[in-house]
Short mmCIF file of C-alpha atoms and ligand atoms in Angstrom, two decimals:
data_model
loop_
_atom_site.label_atom_id
_atom_site.label_comp_id
_atom_site.label_asym_id
_atom_site.label_seq_id
_atom_site.Cartn_x
_atom_site.Cartn_y
_atom_site.Cartn_z
CA MET W 1 0.00 0.00 0.00
CA GLU W 2 1.33 3.42 -0.86
CA PHE W 3 1.54 6.09 1.84
CA TYR W 4 1.94 9.82 1.26
CA SER W 5 2.08 12.67 3.71
CA GLU W 6 2.92 15.40 1.22
CA LYS W 7 0.62 16.93 -1.32
CA GLU W 8 3.39 17.30 -3.91
CA GLN W 9 4.23 13.58 -3.87
CA ILE W 10 0.67 12.35 -4.22
CA THR W 11 -0.12 14.95 -6.89
CA THR W 12 2.69 13.60 -9.09
CA ILE W 13 1.48 10.01 -8.67
CA ILE W 14 -2.13 10.98 -9.40
CA GLU W 15 -1.16 12.83 -12.56
CA ALA W 16 0.60 9.69 -13.80
CA LEU W 17 -2.45 7.52 -13.04
CA LYS W 18 -4.73 9.96 -14.85
CA LEU W 19 -2.46 9.89 -17.92
CA LYS W 20 -2.90 6.11 -17.98
CA GLY W 21 -6.69 6.67 -18.04
CA LEU W 22 -7.29 5.00 -14.66
CA THR W 23 -10.37 5.89 -12.59
CA LEU W 24 -9.89 7.23 -9.09
CA GLY W 25 -12.11 6.96 -6.03
CA LEU W 26 -11.70 9.06 -2.90
CA VAL W 27 -12.68 8.09 0.64
CA PRO W 28 -12.05 11.03 2.99
CA THR W 29 -11.74 10.02 6.65
CA MET W 30 -10.50 11.36 9.95
CA GLY W 31 -8.93 7.98 10.74
CA ALA W 32 -9.76 5.70 13.68
CA LEU W 33 -11.07 3.46 10.94
CA HIS W 34 -13.81 0.93 11.58
CA ASP W 35 -15.84 -1.50 9.49
CA GLY W 36 -18.07 1.33 8.27
CA HIS W 37 -15.07 3.04 6.66
CA LEU W 38 -13.89 -0.28 5.23
CA GLN W 39 -17.27 -0.73 3.54
CA LEU W 40 -16.79 2.65 1.82
CA VAL W 41 -13.27 1.66 0.75
CA LYS W 42 -14.45 -1.72 -0.57
CA ARG W 43 -17.21 -0.10 -2.58
CA ALA W 44 -14.76 2.49 -3.93
CA LEU W 45 -12.40 -0.33 -4.96
CA ARG W 46 -15.21 -2.11 -6.82
CA GLU W 47 -16.10 1.05 -8.72
CA ASN W 48 -12.64 2.54 -9.45
CA ASP W 49 -9.19 1.34 -10.52
CA LYS W 50 -7.42 3.04 -7.60
CA VAL W 51 -8.66 4.48 -4.32
CA VAL W 52 -7.20 7.31 -2.28
CA VAL W 53 -8.06 7.17 1.44
CA THR W 54 -7.32 10.42 3.23
CA ILE W 55 -6.66 10.29 6.96
CA PHE W 56 -6.73 13.72 8.55
CA VAL W 57 -8.33 15.02 11.73
CA ASN W 58 -9.44 18.36 10.36
CA PRO W 59 -9.06 21.09 13.02
CA THR W 60 -11.30 23.63 11.27
CA GLN W 61 -14.44 21.49 11.60
CA PHE W 62 -14.23 21.22 15.39
CA ASN W 63 -15.96 23.92 17.39
CA ASN W 64 -14.77 22.37 20.64
CA GLU W 65 -11.03 22.22 21.45
CA GLU W 66 -11.46 19.30 23.84
CA ASP W 67 -13.33 17.26 21.24
CA LEU W 68 -10.51 17.88 18.74
CA GLU W 69 -7.87 16.95 21.28
CA LYS W 70 -9.66 13.75 22.31
CA TYR W 71 -10.50 12.61 18.79
CA PRO W 72 -8.89 9.16 18.43
CA ARG W 73 -5.72 9.06 16.32
CA THR W 74 -4.68 5.53 15.37
CA LEU W 75 -2.68 5.85 12.16
CA GLU W 76 -0.70 2.63 12.54
CA SER W 77 -3.73 0.38 13.05
CA ASP W 78 -5.62 2.30 10.33
CA LEU W 79 -2.90 1.38 7.85
CA GLU W 80 -2.95 -2.25 9.00
CA LEU W 81 -6.72 -2.40 8.50
CA LEU W 82 -6.48 -0.90 5.01
CA GLU W 83 -3.79 -3.44 4.10
CA THR W 84 -6.31 -6.20 4.83
CA VAL W 85 -8.60 -4.71 2.18
CA SER W 86 -6.07 -4.17 -0.62
CA LYS W 87 -2.29 -4.05 -0.79
CA ASP W 88 -2.15 -2.85 -4.39
CA ASN W 89 -4.92 -0.41 -5.12
CA ILE W 90 -5.14 1.85 -2.09
CA MET W 91 -3.12 5.02 -1.68
CA VAL W 92 -3.23 6.69 1.71
CA TYR W 93 -2.77 10.44 1.99
CA ALA W 94 -2.29 11.49 5.62
CA PRO W 95 -1.02 15.07 5.57
CA LEU W 96 -0.07 17.42 8.36
CA ALA W 97 -2.35 20.46 8.62
CA ASN W 98 0.19 22.83 7.08
CA ASP W 99 0.59 20.62 4.02
CA ILE W 100 -3.07 20.40 3.10
CA TYR W 101 -3.87 23.95 4.25
CA ASP W 102 -0.81 25.61 2.67
CA ASP W 103 0.12 27.07 6.08
CA ASP W 104 -3.20 28.89 6.40
CA ILE W 105 -5.33 26.75 8.70
CA VAL W 106 -8.66 28.56 8.46
CA SER W 107 -12.08 27.79 7.02
CA GLN W 108 -13.46 29.27 3.88
CA SER W 109 -17.00 30.55 4.25
CA PHE W 110 -19.69 28.78 2.20
CA ASP W 111 -23.31 29.28 1.32
CA PHE W 112 -24.95 25.86 1.07
CA ASP W 113 -28.40 27.34 0.42
CA GLY W 114 -29.36 27.04 4.07
CA LEU W 115 -28.54 23.32 4.47
CA GLU W 116 -25.74 24.35 6.83
CA LEU W 117 -28.12 26.20 9.14
CA GLU W 118 -30.19 23.17 10.18
CA MET W 119 -29.53 20.54 12.86
CA GLU W 120 -25.75 20.07 13.26
CA GLY W 121 -25.30 23.62 11.95
CA LYS W 122 -27.28 24.95 14.92
CA PHE W 123 -25.21 23.06 17.48
CA ARG W 124 -21.75 23.10 15.89
CA ASP W 125 -20.87 26.63 14.88
CA GLY W 126 -18.69 26.79 11.75
CA HIS W 127 -18.60 22.99 11.43
CA PHE W 128 -19.77 22.81 7.82
CA ASP W 129 -17.46 25.62 6.67
CA GLY W 130 -14.63 23.47 8.06
CA VAL W 131 -15.94 20.33 6.34
CA GLY W 132 -16.49 22.17 3.04
CA THR W 133 -13.00 23.68 3.18
CA ILE W 134 -11.16 20.41 3.76
CA VAL W 135 -13.26 18.31 1.39
CA LYS W 136 -12.80 20.87 -1.40
CA ARG W 137 -9.04 20.81 -0.78
CA PHE W 138 -9.00 17.01 -1.04
CA PHE W 139 -11.06 17.18 -4.24
CA ASP W 140 -8.52 19.68 -5.65
CA VAL W 141 -5.55 17.46 -4.79
CA VAL W 142 -6.98 14.06 -5.72
CA LYS W 143 -9.35 15.07 -8.54
CA PRO W 144 -11.32 11.84 -8.08
CA HIS W 145 -13.98 10.51 -10.42
CA ASN W 146 -16.05 9.34 -7.44
CA ALA W 147 -16.02 10.30 -3.76
CA TYR W 148 -17.65 8.19 -1.04
CA PHE W 149 -19.40 9.43 2.11
CA GLY W 150 -21.49 7.60 4.71
CA GLU W 151 -25.13 8.42 5.31
CA LYS W 152 -24.54 8.50 9.06
CA ASP W 153 -23.52 12.11 8.46
CA PHE W 154 -26.50 12.64 6.19
CA GLN W 155 -26.46 16.43 6.49
CA GLN W 156 -22.76 16.44 5.61
CA LEU W 157 -23.49 14.27 2.58
CA GLN W 158 -26.19 16.67 1.33
CA ILE W 159 -23.88 19.62 1.92
CA ILE W 160 -21.05 18.03 -0.03
CA LYS W 161 -23.44 17.33 -2.92
CA LYS W 162 -24.41 21.01 -2.78
CA LEU W 163 -20.74 22.07 -2.72
CA VAL W 164 -20.02 20.03 -5.84
CA GLU W 165 -23.13 21.36 -7.59
CA LYS W 166 -22.47 25.02 -6.72
CA LEU W 167 -18.76 24.96 -7.57
CA ASP W 168 -19.39 22.79 -10.61
CA ILE W 169 -16.76 20.23 -9.59
CA PRO W 170 -16.72 17.35 -12.09
CA LEU W 171 -17.12 14.34 -9.83
CA ASN W 172 -19.74 11.93 -8.61
CA ILE W 173 -20.67 11.91 -4.90
CA VAL W 174 -21.68 8.46 -3.71
CA GLY W 175 -23.73 8.20 -0.50
CA CYS W 176 -23.35 4.85 1.29
CA GLU W 177 -25.78 3.27 3.75
CA ILE W 178 -25.10 3.47 7.47
CA TYR W 179 -23.10 0.50 8.67
CA ARG W 180 -24.20 -0.72 12.11
CA GLU W 181 -22.96 -2.93 14.92
CA ALA W 182 -25.04 -6.11 15.39
CA ASN W 183 -26.91 -4.27 18.18
CA GLY W 184 -27.89 -1.44 15.82
CA LEU W 185 -25.45 1.22 17.01
CA ALA W 186 -24.24 3.23 14.00
CA MET W 187 -20.50 2.68 13.54
CA SER W 188 -18.47 5.72 14.47
CA SER W 189 -14.88 6.45 15.42
CA ARG W 190 -16.26 8.04 18.57
CA ASN W 191 -17.72 4.69 19.74
CA THR W 192 -14.23 3.58 20.79
CA ARG W 193 -14.30 6.28 23.49
CA LEU W 194 -17.57 5.07 25.07
CA LYS W 195 -17.19 3.76 28.61
CA PRO W 196 -18.72 0.24 29.02
CA ALA W 197 -22.04 1.35 30.57
CA TYR W 198 -22.56 3.94 27.83
CA LYS W 199 -21.58 1.47 25.12
CA GLU W 200 -24.25 -0.86 26.45
CA ALA W 201 -26.81 1.95 26.58
CA ALA W 202 -26.06 3.47 23.15
CA PRO W 203 -28.05 0.97 20.97
CA PHE W 204 -31.14 2.54 22.58
CA ILE W 205 -30.66 5.37 20.07
CA TYR W 206 -31.29 3.18 17.03
CA ARG W 207 -34.04 1.20 18.76
CA THR W 208 -35.82 4.49 19.42
CA LEU W 209 -35.34 5.57 15.81
CA THR W 210 -36.84 2.34 14.46
CA THR W 211 -39.89 2.68 16.72
CA ALA W 212 -40.21 6.35 15.68
CA LYS W 213 -40.25 5.16 12.07
CA THR W 214 -43.11 2.78 12.82
CA LEU W 215 -45.04 5.50 14.69
CA PHE W 216 -44.50 7.90 11.79
CA GLY W 217 -46.68 5.59 9.68
CA THR W 218 -49.74 6.64 11.70
CA ASP W 219 -48.85 9.58 13.94
CA SER W 220 -48.10 13.25 13.32
CA VAL W 221 -44.58 14.73 13.31
CA GLU W 222 -45.39 16.45 16.58
CA LYS W 223 -46.57 13.25 18.29
CA VAL W 224 -43.58 11.20 17.16
CA THR W 225 -41.19 13.95 18.28
CA GLU W 226 -42.87 14.16 21.67
CA TRP W 227 -42.73 10.38 22.06
CA VAL W 228 -38.97 10.31 21.36
CA GLU W 229 -38.30 13.22 23.70
CA ASN W 230 -40.16 11.36 26.46
CA GLN W 231 -38.10 8.22 25.91
CA PHE W 232 -34.90 10.15 26.57
CA ALA W 233 -36.33 12.27 29.38
CA THR W 234 -36.47 9.15 31.54
CA HIS W 235 -33.18 7.62 30.38
CA ASP W 236 -30.46 7.42 33.04
CA LEU W 237 -27.39 7.67 30.81
CA LEU W 238 -28.28 9.17 27.45
CA GLU W 239 -29.06 12.84 27.04
CA LEU W 240 -30.99 13.93 23.97
CA GLU W 241 -29.63 17.03 22.23
CA TYR W 242 -32.14 17.02 19.41
CA PHE W 243 -34.60 14.80 17.58
CA ILE W 244 -35.89 16.28 14.37
CA ILE W 245 -38.02 14.99 11.54
CA ALA W 246 -36.95 16.81 8.42
CA ASP W 247 -37.50 16.88 4.71
CA GLU W 248 -34.69 14.78 3.20
CA LYS W 249 -33.88 17.36 0.49
CA THR W 250 -34.14 20.71 2.26
CA LEU W 251 -33.34 19.35 5.76
CA LYS W 252 -35.95 21.75 7.07
CA THR W 253 -37.93 20.53 10.06
CA ALA W 254 -41.19 19.00 8.91
CA VAL W 255 -44.38 20.47 10.28
CA GLN W 256 -47.02 18.48 8.48
CA LYS W 257 -46.56 15.25 6.57
CA SER W 258 -47.10 15.25 2.81
CA ASN W 259 -46.83 12.02 0.85
CA LYS W 260 -45.02 13.90 -1.91
CA ASN W 261 -41.96 14.40 0.31
CA SER W 262 -39.35 12.05 1.72
CA TYR W 263 -38.62 12.43 5.41
CA ARG W 264 -35.81 11.41 7.69
CA ALA W 265 -35.51 11.46 11.45
CA PHE W 266 -32.23 12.89 12.78
CA ILE W 267 -30.93 12.52 16.30
CA ALA W 268 -27.99 13.74 18.38
CA VAL W 269 -27.40 12.29 21.83
CA TYR W 270 -24.77 12.71 24.51
CA ALA W 271 -23.46 9.51 26.07
CA ASP W 272 -21.43 11.06 28.88
CA ASP W 273 -19.22 13.54 27.00
CA ILE W 274 -19.38 11.66 23.70
CA ARG W 275 -21.76 13.07 21.13
CA LEU W 276 -23.42 10.45 18.91
CA ILE W 277 -25.54 11.12 15.84
CA ASP W 278 -27.75 8.84 13.78
CA ASN W 279 -30.64 9.05 11.33
CA ILE W 280 -33.25 6.92 9.63
CA ALA W 281 -35.35 7.21 6.48
CA LEU W 282 -39.01 7.37 7.44
CA ASN W 283 -40.90 6.84 4.19
O1 PAF M 1 -16.97 12.53 7.94
C1 PAF M 1 -15.77 12.76 8.25
O2 PAF M 1 -15.04 11.90 8.75
C2 PAF M 1 -15.21 14.15 8.02
O3 PAF M 1 -16.17 15.13 8.24
C3 PAF M 1 -14.57 14.33 6.62
C4 PAF M 1 -15.59 14.19 5.52
C5 PAF M 1 -13.47 13.28 6.44
C6 PAF M 1 -13.94 15.71 6.50
O4 PAF M 1 -12.96 15.92 7.46
#
């Protein structure tokens, strides 16, 4: 497996691959890889000749210093895991901040037509400017044909599609289904930081989402939301930050159901100091 930490090196290699007419997939990650990431990489390998996996904990998308500091960094085991998937067709690009940011580690400011103002945007100030900035930089360096993102961060996925559309970047964004533990907990790098009691409690999030989906078949948005809020109000360990039923395209909170629209339920929960998010398609 090839490993690069400098933009200049990987740019030269990519230019050579492009001259040969090979297709390139990109899987951007912040490392601490788990099976969910590996699913993205495997899909990218099926659909492209070569795959670039970026591993970079992006400082500009964190609005909380402590969260950034505590984010798991496990480069060695990440590389070992990727080796088990493919020795020949994966290139890893794990830059230092100054390399990818050209010594100017700040976010660009974006207008994502209001998608950035909903849900995560309300609770994580500047988060999507940081995501947009780093993802655009990776697109510029790698110039992939296809880029792969998980639906666990569904709002991020919609925002990246918007970024590509607005800036007219010639690439295909592929959204991939949420990959879950056997108990339903959405896979996330943050799960490794859960203390045992919270790890045991966390599948309650997905169980609640699946029941909310069933209730949504017959009940109003308001009733389902109230039901979910009550479930968490009495929970000993998990603290609900938000539960929102939103239109899948606009991400605006739904008021009344219309069978012309597709809806998704979005949730953010604190398990101790670890913030977990998840979502589910409702119709
Ligand atoms: O989803 C993530 O891991 C990050 O937000 C991403 C897309 C790699 C950008 O840093």
